[in-house]
Coordinates of C-alpha atoms in Angstrom, one line a residue:
M1 CA 13.4 7.5 143.9
A2 CA 12.1 8.5 147.3
A3 CA 13.8 8.9 150.7
K4 CA 12.5 9.7 154.1
N5 CA 14.3 12.0 156.6
G6 CA 12.8 13.1 159.8
G7 CA 9.3 12.7 158.6
T8 CA 9.9 14.7 155.5
H9 CA 9.7 13.0 152.1
Y10 CA 12.1 13.8 149.3
I11 CA 11.3 12.9 145.7
A12 CA 14.1 13.0 143.1
V13 CA 13.9 12.4 139.3
V14 CA 17.1 11.8 137.5
A15 CA 17.8 11.9 133.7
S16 CA 21.2 11.2 132.1
G17 CA 22.4 10.4 128.6
C18 CA 24.7 11.2 125.7
E19 CA 23.8 13.6 122.9
N20 CA 26.0 15.2 120.3
G21 CA 29.2 14.5 122.3
Y22 CA 27.9 15.8 125.6
H23 CA 27.0 14.0 128.8
I24 CA 23.8 15.4 130.3
K25 CA 22.5 14.9 133.8
Q26 CA 19.5 16.5 135.6
Q27 CA 18.2 16.0 139.1
F28 CA 14.9 17.3 140.5
T29 CA 14.2 17.2 144.2
K30 CA 11.0 18.0 146.1
Q31 CA 11.8 20.2 149.1
P32 CA 9.9 20.3 152.5
Q33 CA 9.1 24.0 152.0
P34 CA 7.8 24.4 148.4
S35 CA 9.1 27.5 146.7
K36 CA 6.8 29.8 144.7
K37 CA 9.7 31.0 142.5
R38 CA 9.8 29.8 139.0
S39 CA 11.0 32.5 136.6
S40 CA 14.7 32.0 137.4
I41 CA 14.7 28.4 136.3
E42 CA 12.3 28.2 133.4
P43 CA 14.8 29.1 130.6
Q44 CA 17.3 26.5 131.7
A45 CA 14.5 24.0 132.3
N46 CA 13.3 24.3 128.7
I47 CA 16.8 23.7 127.4
I48 CA 17.3 20.7 129.6
K49 CA 13.9 19.3 128.8
S50 CA 14.6 19.4 125.1
A51 CA 18.0 17.7 125.6
I52 CA 16.5 15.0 127.7
K53 CA 13.9 14.2 125.1
R54 CA 16.6 13.9 122.5
S55 CA 18.5 11.7 124.9
A56 CA 15.5 9.4 125.3
R57 CA 15.2 9.1 121.5
F58 CA 19.0 8.4 121.2
A59 CA 18.6 5.6 123.8
S60 CA 17.1 3.5 121.0
S61 CA 20.5 3.4 119.3
R62 CA 21.8 1.0 122.0
L63 CA 23.8 3.5 123.9
H64 CA 23.8 3.1 127.7
I65 CA 21.2 5.7 128.7
S66 CA 18.6 5.9 131.5
A67 CA 15.9 8.5 131.2
H68 CA 13.1 9.0 133.7
R69 CA 9.9 11.0 133.4
L70 CA 10.6 14.7 133.7
V71 CA 8.1 16.4 136.0
S72 CA 6.8 19.9 135.6
Y73 CA 9.3 22.6 136.5
T74 CA 6.7 25.1 137.4
Q75 CA 4.9 23.1 140.1
P76 CA 5.4 24.6 143.6
G77 CA 7.8 22.8 145.8
Y78 CA 10.3 21.6 143.1
N79 CA 13.9 22.6 142.5
F80 CA 16.3 21.1 140.0
T81 CA 20.0 21.0 139.3
S82 CA 21.6 20.2 135.9
S83 CA 25.1 19.7 134.6
L84 CA 26.5 19.4 131.1
R85 CA 30.0 18.2 130.4
H86 CA 31.8 17.2 127.1
F87 CA 32.0 13.4 126.5
S88 CA 33.6 11.6 123.6
P89 CA 32.5 7.9 123.4
P90 CA 34.9 5.5 121.6
S91 CA 34.1 4.7 117.9
F92 CA 33.4 1.0 118.6
F93 CA 30.9 2.1 121.3
K94 CA 29.0 4.0 118.7
N95 CA 29.1 1.0 116.3
S96 CA 28.0 -1.6 118.7
L97 CA 24.9 -2.5 116.6
M98 CA 27.1 -3.2 113.6
I99 CA 29.5 -5.3 115.8
A100 CA 26.6 -7.3 117.1
R101 CA 25.5 -8.2 113.6
L102 CA 29.0 -8.7 112.3
R103 CA 29.9 -11.3 115.0
W104 CA 27.3 -13.8 113.7
L105 CA 28.4 -13.4 110.1
V106 CA 32.1 -14.0 111.1
T107 CA 31.0 -16.9 113.3
A108 CA 29.1 -18.5 110.4
V109 CA 32.1 -18.1 108.1
A110 CA 34.4 -19.6 110.7
V111 CA 32.1 -22.6 111.4
A112 CA 31.7 -23.2 107.6
L113 CA 35.5 -23.2 107.0
N114 CA 36.3 -25.4 109.9
L115 CA 33.6 -27.9 108.9
F116 CA 35.2 -27.9 105.4
V117 CA 38.7 -28.6 106.6
Y118 CA 37.7 -31.3 109.0
F119 CA 35.3 -33.1 106.7
Y120 CA 37.3 -32.6 103.5
P121 CA 37.6 -36.3 102.6
D122 CA 33.9 -36.4 101.9
L123 CA 33.4 -32.8 100.7
V124 CA 36.4 -32.6 98.2
N125 CA 36.6 -36.2 97.0
S126 CA 34.1 -38.5 95.2
P127 CA 32.2 -41.1 97.3
G128 CA 34.4 -44.0 98.4
Q129 CA 37.6 -42.2 97.3
C130 CA 38.9 -41.9 100.9
L131 CA 38.1 -45.4 102.0
W132 CA 40.0 -48.7 101.8
K133 CA 38.9 -50.7 98.9
G134 CA 36.2 -53.2 99.8
E135 CA 35.8 -52.0 103.4
I136 CA 32.3 -51.6 104.9
V137 CA 32.5 -49.8 108.2
E138 CA 30.0 -51.0 110.8
S139 CA 28.4 -49.2 113.7
K140 CA 28.9 -50.2 117.3
Y141 CA 25.1 -50.1 117.7
P142 CA 23.7 -53.5 116.4
L143 CA 20.3 -51.9 115.6
L144 CA 21.9 -49.6 113.0
N145 CA 23.7 -52.4 111.4
E146 CA 20.6 -54.5 111.2
Y147 CA 18.1 -51.9 109.9
L148 CA 20.2 -49.4 108.0
P149 CA 22.0 -50.1 104.6
L150 CA 25.6 -50.0 105.7
D151 CA 26.8 -49.7 102.1
N152 CA 25.1 -46.3 101.8
V153 CA 27.8 -43.7 101.1
Y154 CA 26.2 -41.2 103.5
L155 CA 26.0 -43.6 106.4
Q156 CA 29.6 -44.7 105.7
A157 CA 30.7 -41.0 105.7
L158 CA 29.0 -40.5 109.1
L159 CA 30.7 -43.6 110.6
L160 CA 34.1 -42.6 109.2
N161 CA 33.9 -39.0 110.4
F162 CA 32.7 -39.9 113.9
P163 CA 34.7 -42.8 115.4
S164 CA 32.6 -42.8 118.5
L165 CA 29.7 -44.2 116.4
R166 CA 31.6 -47.0 114.6
A167 CA 32.6 -50.5 115.8
P168 CA 36.3 -50.9 116.6
R169 CA 38.3 -52.3 113.7
N170 CA 39.6 -55.8 114.1
N171 CA 43.4 -55.8 114.8
A172 CA 43.9 -59.5 114.2
T173 CA 46.1 -60.5 111.3
H174 CA 43.7 -63.3 110.4
N175 CA 39.9 -63.4 110.7
N176 CA 37.9 -66.6 110.1
D177 CA 40.9 -68.3 108.6
K178 CA 41.4 -65.4 106.1
V179 CA 44.3 -63.0 106.2
A180 CA 43.5 -59.4 107.0
D181 CA 43.7 -56.8 104.2
I182 CA 46.9 -54.6 103.9
H183 CA 46.1 -51.0 104.8
M184 CA 48.9 -48.5 104.2
L185 CA 48.9 -44.7 104.0
T186 CA 51.6 -43.1 101.9
F187 CA 52.7 -39.5 101.9
G188 CA 55.0 -38.0 99.3
D189 CA 57.9 -35.6 100.0
P190 CA 56.7 -33.2 102.8
Q191 CA 60.0 -31.3 102.6
I192 CA 59.6 -29.1 105.8
N193 CA 61.7 -26.0 106.0
G194 CA 63.7 -24.7 108.9
N195 CA 64.2 -21.5 110.8
W196 CA 67.5 -19.6 110.9
A197 CA 68.6 -16.4 112.7
S198 CA 68.0 -14.5 109.5
T199 CA 64.5 -16.0 108.9
K200 CA 61.8 -13.3 108.9
Y201 CA 59.0 -13.7 111.3
I202 CA 56.4 -14.0 108.5
K203 CA 58.3 -17.0 107.2
R204 CA 58.6 -18.5 110.7
L205 CA 54.9 -18.2 111.0
D206 CA 54.5 -19.9 107.6
N207 CA 56.7 -22.8 108.6
Y208 CA 54.8 -23.2 111.8
G209 CA 51.4 -23.2 110.1
N210 CA 52.7 -25.6 107.4
D211 CA 53.7 -28.1 110.0
Y212 CA 50.2 -28.2 111.4
Y213 CA 48.6 -28.2 107.9
L214 CA 50.5 -31.4 107.1
G215 CA 49.8 -32.7 110.5
H216 CA 46.1 -32.0 110.0
I217 CA 46.1 -34.2 107.0
Y218 CA 47.7 -37.1 108.8
K219 CA 45.5 -36.7 111.9
I220 CA 42.3 -36.8 109.9
M221 CA 43.3 -39.7 107.7
K222 CA 44.7 -41.8 110.6
A223 CA 41.6 -41.3 112.7
R224 CA 39.4 -42.1 109.7
L225 CA 41.1 -45.2 108.4
E226 CA 43.3 -46.6 111.1
P227 CA 46.1 -48.0 108.9
S228 CA 48.4 -50.8 109.8
H229 CA 51.4 -49.2 107.9
V230 CA 52.4 -45.6 107.2
A231 CA 55.1 -44.7 104.7
V232 CA 56.7 -41.3 104.0
M233 CA 58.3 -41.5 100.6
G234 CA 61.5 -39.6 101.4
D235 CA 62.5 -35.9 101.4
Q236 CA 61.2 -35.4 104.9
F237 CA 63.2 -32.2 105.0
S238 CA 63.9 -29.5 102.4
S239 CA 67.7 -29.7 102.5
Q240 CA 70.4 -32.2 103.4
W241 CA 72.9 -29.4 104.0
I242 CA 72.0 -28.7 107.6
L243 CA 74.0 -29.3 110.7
D244 CA 73.0 -31.9 113.3
S245 CA 71.4 -29.3 115.5
E246 CA 68.9 -28.3 112.8
F247 CA 68.4 -31.9 111.8
Y248 CA 67.3 -32.6 115.4
N249 CA 65.0 -29.6 115.4
R250 CA 63.2 -30.7 112.3
T251 CA 63.0 -34.3 113.3
L252 CA 61.3 -33.3 116.6
R253 CA 58.8 -31.2 114.6
F254 CA 58.3 -34.2 112.4
V255 CA 57.2 -36.5 115.2
E256 CA 55.4 -33.8 117.3
R257 CA 53.5 -31.8 114.7
L258 CA 53.4 -33.7 111.4
F259 CA 53.1 -37.3 112.4
P260 CA 52.6 -37.4 116.1
R261 CA 53.1 -40.6 118.0
D262 CA 53.0 -41.9 121.5
D263 CA 56.0 -41.3 123.7
D264 CA 57.5 -44.8 123.4
Y265 CA 57.6 -44.3 119.6
K266 CA 59.5 -41.0 119.6
S267 CA 61.7 -41.4 122.7
T268 CA 64.9 -41.6 120.7
V269 CA 64.1 -38.4 118.8
V270 CA 63.1 -36.5 122.0
E271 CA 66.2 -37.6 124.0
T272 CA 68.5 -36.7 121.1
W273 CA 66.9 -33.3 120.7
E274 CA 67.2 -32.6 124.5
K275 CA 70.9 -33.5 124.5
H276 CA 71.5 -31.6 121.3
E277 CA 75.0 -33.0 120.8
N278 CA 76.6 -33.8 117.5
Y279 CA 76.0 -37.4 116.6
D280 CA 79.1 -39.6 116.7
W281 CA 79.1 -40.6 113.1
Q282 CA 82.7 -41.8 113.2
A283 CA 81.8 -44.6 115.6
W284 CA 78.9 -45.6 113.4
L285 CA 81.2 -45.6 110.4
E286 CA 83.5 -48.1 112.1
R287 CA 80.7 -50.4 113.1
E288 CA 79.3 -50.4 109.6
R289 CA 82.6 -51.0 107.9
N290 CA 83.6 -53.8 110.2
M291 CA 80.3 -55.6 110.0
D292 CA 80.2 -58.8 107.9
L293 CA 77.8 -58.3 105.0
G294 CA 75.9 -61.4 105.8
V295 CA 75.4 -60.3 109.3
R296 CA 74.4 -56.9 108.1
F297 CA 71.7 -58.4 105.9
N298 CA 70.3 -60.6 108.7
L299 CA 70.0 -57.5 110.9
R300 CA 67.8 -56.0 108.1
K301 CA 65.6 -59.0 107.6
Y302 CA 62.3 -59.2 109.6
D303 CA 59.3 -61.5 109.9
D304 CA 55.7 -60.4 110.7
V305 CA 56.7 -57.0 112.2
Y306 CA 53.8 -54.7 113.0
D307 CA 55.3 -52.6 115.7
W308 CA 59.0 -51.3 115.9
V309 CA 58.8 -50.8 119.7
H310 CA 57.2 -54.2 120.3
P311 CA 58.5 -56.4 117.4
N312 CA 57.2 -59.6 118.9
Q313 CA 53.6 -58.3 119.0
K314 CA 51.9 -60.3 116.2
E315 CA 48.8 -58.2 115.7
L316 CA 48.1 -54.9 113.9
N317 CA 48.8 -51.8 115.9
L318 CA 46.1 -49.4 114.7
Q319 CA 46.9 -46.7 117.3
N320 CA 50.6 -46.6 116.4
P321 CA 51.0 -48.1 112.9
L322 CA 54.3 -49.4 111.6
F323 CA 56.0 -46.2 110.4
I324 CA 58.4 -46.3 107.4
N325 CA 60.7 -43.4 106.6
L326 CA 62.5 -43.6 103.2
T327 CA 65.8 -41.9 102.4
G328 CA 65.4 -38.9 100.1
N329 CA 67.9 -36.8 98.3
H330 CA 67.0 -33.9 100.7
D331 CA 67.6 -36.2 103.7
I332 CA 71.0 -37.8 102.9
G333 CA 71.8 -36.4 99.5
Y334 CA 72.5 -38.1 96.1
S335 CA 75.3 -40.6 96.1
G336 CA 77.8 -37.9 94.9
D337 CA 77.4 -35.9 98.0
A338 CA 76.0 -38.3 100.7
T339 CA 78.4 -38.4 103.7
W340 CA 78.8 -40.7 106.7
Q341 CA 77.4 -37.9 108.8
H342 CA 74.2 -37.8 106.7
M343 CA 73.7 -41.5 106.8
A344 CA 74.5 -41.9 110.5
R345 CA 72.0 -39.4 111.8
F346 CA 69.3 -40.7 109.4
H347 CA 69.8 -44.3 110.7
H348 CA 69.7 -43.0 114.3
L349 CA 66.5 -41.0 114.1
F350 CA 64.5 -42.5 111.1
G351 CA 65.7 -46.1 110.9
Q352 CA 67.6 -48.3 108.4
D353 CA 67.8 -47.4 104.8
N354 CA 67.5 -51.0 103.4
Y355 CA 65.4 -53.8 104.9
V356 CA 62.8 -56.4 104.1
I357 CA 59.8 -57.6 106.2
T358 CA 58.2 -60.9 105.1
Y359 CA 54.6 -61.6 106.2
N360 CA 52.9 -65.0 106.4
K361 CA 56.1 -66.9 105.4
G362 CA 55.4 -70.3 103.9
E363 CA 51.7 -69.7 103.6
P364 CA 49.7 -69.0 100.4
E365 CA 49.1 -65.4 101.7
E366 CA 52.9 -64.7 101.8
W367 CA 54.0 -61.2 100.8
R368 CA 56.9 -59.0 101.6
L369 CA 57.7 -55.3 102.1
V370 CA 61.1 -54.2 100.6
V371 CA 62.5 -50.8 101.6
L372 CA 65.3 -49.8 99.3
D373 CA 67.7 -46.9 99.4
S374 CA 67.7 -46.1 95.6
L375 CA 70.0 -43.0 96.2
T376 CA 72.9 -45.4 96.8
L377 CA 72.4 -47.6 93.8
E378 CA 74.3 -45.5 91.3
G379 CA 77.5 -43.4 91.2
P380 CA 80.1 -42.3 91.0
A381 CA 79.6 -41.9 94.8
L382 CA 81.4 -39.8 97.3
E383 CA 81.4 -42.8 99.6
E384 CA 81.6 -46.0 97.6
D385 CA 80.8 -48.0 100.7
F386 CA 77.2 -46.9 100.5
L387 CA 76.8 -48.5 97.0
K388 CA 78.5 -51.6 98.2
F389 CA 76.1 -51.9 101.2
T390 CA 73.0 -51.4 99.1
W391 CA 74.0 -53.9 96.3
S392 CA 75.0 -56.4 99.0
F393 CA 71.5 -56.1 100.4
L394 CA 70.0 -56.8 97.0
E395 CA 72.3 -59.8 96.4
H396 CA 71.4 -61.3 99.8
L397 CA 67.7 -60.6 99.1
N398 CA 68.1 -62.5 95.8
E399 CA 69.4 -65.5 97.6
T400 CA 66.2 -65.7 99.6
N401 CA 64.0 -65.6 96.5
K402 CA 64.1 -69.4 96.0
D403 CA 62.0 -69.8 99.2
F404 CA 59.8 -66.8 98.5
K405 CA 56.5 -67.5 96.6
G406 CA 54.5 -64.4 97.2
S407 CA 54.0 -60.8 96.1
T408 CA 56.3 -57.8 96.8
V409 CA 55.5 -54.2 97.7
L410 CA 58.7 -52.1 97.0
L411 CA 59.1 -48.7 98.7
T412 CA 61.9 -46.5 97.4
H413 CA 62.5 -42.8 96.6
I414 CA 63.8 -42.6 93.0
P415 CA 61.5 -43.8 90.3
F416 CA 62.6 -46.5 87.8
Y417 CA 63.7 -45.7 84.3
K418 CA 61.0 -44.8 81.8
E419 CA 61.0 -43.0 78.5
E420 CA 60.3 -39.3 78.2
G421 CA 56.6 -38.4 78.2
I422 CA 55.3 -41.2 80.5
C423 CA 55.6 -39.0 83.6
V424 CA 56.3 -35.3 84.2
D425 CA 60.0 -35.9 84.9
G426 CA 61.9 -37.5 82.1
P427 CA 65.2 -39.4 82.5
E428 CA 68.1 -37.2 83.6
H429 CA 71.4 -37.7 85.3
R430 CA 73.7 -34.7 86.2
Y431 CA 77.3 -34.9 87.4
Y432 CA 79.6 -32.4 89.2
E433 CA 81.7 -30.6 86.7
N434 CA 84.2 -27.8 87.4
Y435 CA 82.8 -27.5 90.9
E436 CA 85.3 -25.1 92.5
K437 CA 83.5 -24.9 95.8
E438 CA 84.1 -28.6 96.5
P439 CA 86.5 -29.9 93.8
Y440 CA 86.7 -33.4 95.2
K441 CA 83.1 -34.0 94.0
N442 CA 83.9 -33.4 90.4
G443 CA 82.8 -36.3 88.2
K444 CA 80.4 -37.7 90.9
L445 CA 76.6 -38.0 90.7
R446 CA 74.9 -34.7 91.4
S447 CA 71.3 -35.4 90.7
Q448 CA 68.9 -37.8 88.9
N449 CA 65.3 -38.1 88.0
H450 CA 65.1 -41.8 87.4
L451 CA 67.3 -44.8 87.9
L452 CA 69.3 -45.8 84.8
H453 CA 67.8 -48.4 82.5
E454 CA 70.4 -51.0 83.4
T455 CA 70.0 -50.4 87.1
S456 CA 66.2 -50.6 86.8
Q457 CA 66.4 -54.0 85.1
K458 CA 68.7 -55.5 87.8
V459 CA 66.6 -54.3 90.7
L460 CA 63.2 -55.3 89.2
N461 CA 64.5 -58.8 88.4
I462 CA 65.7 -59.2 92.0
V463 CA 62.8 -57.6 93.9
F464 CA 60.0 -59.2 91.8
P465 CA 61.1 -62.8 91.2
N466 CA 57.6 -64.2 90.9
T467 CA 56.4 -62.8 87.6
D468 CA 53.1 -64.6 87.9
K469 CA 52.3 -62.6 91.0
E470 CA 51.0 -59.0 91.1
G471 CA 53.4 -56.5 92.6
L472 CA 53.5 -52.8 93.5
I473 CA 56.2 -50.1 93.5
L474 CA 55.7 -46.9 95.5
T475 CA 58.2 -44.0 95.0
G476 CA 58.5 -40.3 95.6
H477 CA 60.8 -37.6 94.1
D478 CA 58.6 -36.4 91.3
H479 CA 56.2 -34.1 93.2
E480 CA 53.6 -34.1 90.4
G481 CA 53.1 -37.9 90.9
C482 CA 52.7 -40.5 88.2
S483 CA 51.2 -43.9 87.5
S484 CA 52.9 -46.4 85.1
Y485 CA 53.4 -50.1 84.6
Y486 CA 56.5 -52.3 84.1
N487 CA 55.7 -55.1 81.7
L488 CA 58.1 -58.0 81.1
V489 CA 58.4 -58.2 77.3
D490 CA 61.0 -60.7 75.9
G491 CA 62.9 -60.7 79.2
E492 CA 63.0 -56.9 79.5
W493 CA 61.0 -54.6 81.8
V494 CA 59.3 -52.0 79.6
A495 CA 57.4 -49.0 81.1
S496 CA 54.1 -47.9 79.8
K497 CA 51.1 -45.8 80.9
E498 CA 48.8 -48.7 80.7
P499 CA 49.4 -52.4 81.6
I500 CA 50.2 -54.8 78.8
L501 CA 48.2 -58.0 79.6
D502 CA 49.1 -60.2 76.6
G503 CA 52.0 -62.0 78.4
A504 CA 52.3 -64.6 81.1
A505 CA 54.0 -62.2 83.4
Q506 CA 52.0 -59.8 85.6
P507 CA 52.7 -56.1 85.0
I508 CA 54.2 -54.3 88.0
H509 CA 52.3 -51.1 88.9
E510 CA 54.6 -48.2 89.8
V511 CA 53.0 -45.2 91.6
V512 CA 55.1 -42.1 92.1
V513 CA 53.2 -40.7 95.1
R514 CA 52.2 -37.1 94.6
A515 CA 53.5 -34.7 97.2
M516 CA 51.5 -34.0 100.3
M517 CA 52.6 -30.3 100.2
G518 CA 49.8 -27.7 99.9
E519 CA 50.9 -26.8 96.4
Y520 CA 49.9 -30.3 95.4
D521 CA 46.6 -30.3 97.3
G522 CA 47.8 -32.2 100.4
Q523 CA 47.6 -35.7 99.0
T524 CA 47.3 -39.0 100.9
G525 CA 47.9 -42.2 99.0
L526 CA 45.8 -45.2 100.1
V527 CA 47.2 -48.7 99.4
T528 CA 44.8 -51.6 99.9
G529 CA 46.0 -55.2 99.5
Q530 CA 43.5 -58.0 99.3
F531 CA 44.2 -61.7 99.0
D532 CA 42.1 -63.4 96.2
Y533 CA 41.5 -66.9 97.6
D534 CA 40.1 -68.1 94.2
R535 CA 43.3 -67.1 92.3
Q536 CA 45.5 -67.6 95.4
E537 CA 47.3 -64.2 94.9
W538 CA 47.4 -60.7 96.3
K539 CA 45.6 -57.8 94.5
F540 CA 46.7 -54.2 95.1
D541 CA 44.7 -51.0 94.8
F542 CA 46.0 -47.4 95.0
K543 CA 44.0 -44.2 95.1
Y544 CA 44.4 -40.6 96.4
C545 CA 42.4 -38.7 99.0
S546 CA 42.9 -35.1 98.3
F547 CA 42.8 -32.1 100.6
V548 CA 43.1 -28.5 99.2
V549 CA 45.8 -25.8 99.0
Q550 CA 47.0 -24.7 102.5
H551 CA 45.3 -21.3 102.2
W552 CA 42.0 -22.9 103.1
W553 CA 43.5 -24.4 106.3
W554 CA 44.9 -20.9 107.2
A555 CA 41.6 -19.3 106.5
S556 CA 39.8 -21.6 108.9
R557 CA 42.2 -20.8 111.7
V558 CA 42.2 -17.0 111.0
A559 CA 38.4 -17.0 110.8
A560 CA 38.1 -18.7 114.2
L561 CA 40.4 -16.2 115.8
V562 CA 38.5 -13.2 114.2
A563 CA 35.2 -14.7 115.4
L564 CA 36.6 -15.0 118.9
L565 CA 37.8 -11.4 118.8
V566 CA 34.5 -10.0 117.5
H567 CA 32.6 -11.9 120.2
L568 CA 34.9 -10.4 122.8
I569 CA 34.4 -6.9 121.6
A570 CA 30.6 -7.4 121.5
F571 CA 30.7 -8.6 125.1
L572 CA 32.7 -5.6 126.2
T573 CA 30.4 -3.1 124.5
K574 CA 27.1 -4.3 126.0

């Protein structure tokens, strides 16, 4: 650099750098009166010159070094000063080249993992597996619909994964004088855990991540398929033995993280959680006991309901589908330990345990959705009133069968009776015996895998009165899942792995919905109902859309965080 002072020019050359742990800086200045002396500075000049050359070479290793041309020390009129001081650069500073390369590798891994978890329906499953049966999704751009083959699996995958490209689905219940298909998502036994004062932080983190893993499945499938109905097959929680406070906490997580809904559809849950007061189950008990059984049934009988908040709305709500929560043994308990407190808070936050919705009543396309609390069908029960209420519901339902001509979809938690070997869980009933902790439970029902044979026969006869019509049973409880058929043979319903088609009666398909937990690959069950106008009857189809074990979801999130951290380090070490 050059500076002018009183007509005299000063010329300075500066070199600085790092070499072998030392910071080196030299400055040479041209003086107004050149000096002839040189011998006193030559030895040090040679040392510094050598160090500066090494510093210049070291600059290629991406350290922050500036090195300028070193002029001759022996020329008249030049002096120089030099300084050496010890300097220890941080280790990541020395490895900045490696960090720069590493960040792109980590970024590539993070992008790949996140693409995988967001597009898993088409990457993990076979073509058409994660789509309603018979549906062809159209683009909102007419030219694409006209010139591209819409039945192409890759084009369908594109439209399903990018809602902004596809045409809005029709929310009318009838199109061109034909009834809309039934589109229902089913989720088996999420069983979310809770946090206690003694819960370790790693377990709290695991619970937190598990909520969003399950919520990720629902978010992807809801945006992709826009169902009209969603059913959780019971066992929302991992234990019924929790106080009201923890029940409120988990229910809030359920509607905020797992199955998020608009504010109007979760207001009761949020308000109850904010108050955090024990629910007045005694008042609920009195109302239920004093209610006439006929009135009780009428309050649990609905027609053409597609929206719980707006029940008079007679069109499909594809943004907030009709949500159905079944009672599970981990929600209210088996009948031998279910209490009024269990039942009251479930009704308050999740809805009724028994009800029926009839669609298209009196028309050829008539069908009904029956929600049944199978946990209160058998005993001995701790509260016999629960059994009385459930059997009364079935008796009143039976009285309506004379006017019902359609098909039935039954949703319940406990599977029906079947012999050993058809499903993973065989028939089993256990009862409290010598139970000293709570001796009043001795002799009462403690657990069950299936309903009893006699109970199964009674329920199937009532719920499926039109044996010439196809029907569907959806249950939970057995996490492994199962598919079987109930065939009416000589007046008795007999379970088999495959349907028996040699009789006049239609087999009833029972699907035990495989759990949506990560251990079971995050399953979503897709139910499609289509009305066959040639045969004048409903046809039902069930299939799974599988995710993967939760570790892949965790890996995608961790990889994204690591990539962000590496990019930050690379930026700071420039």
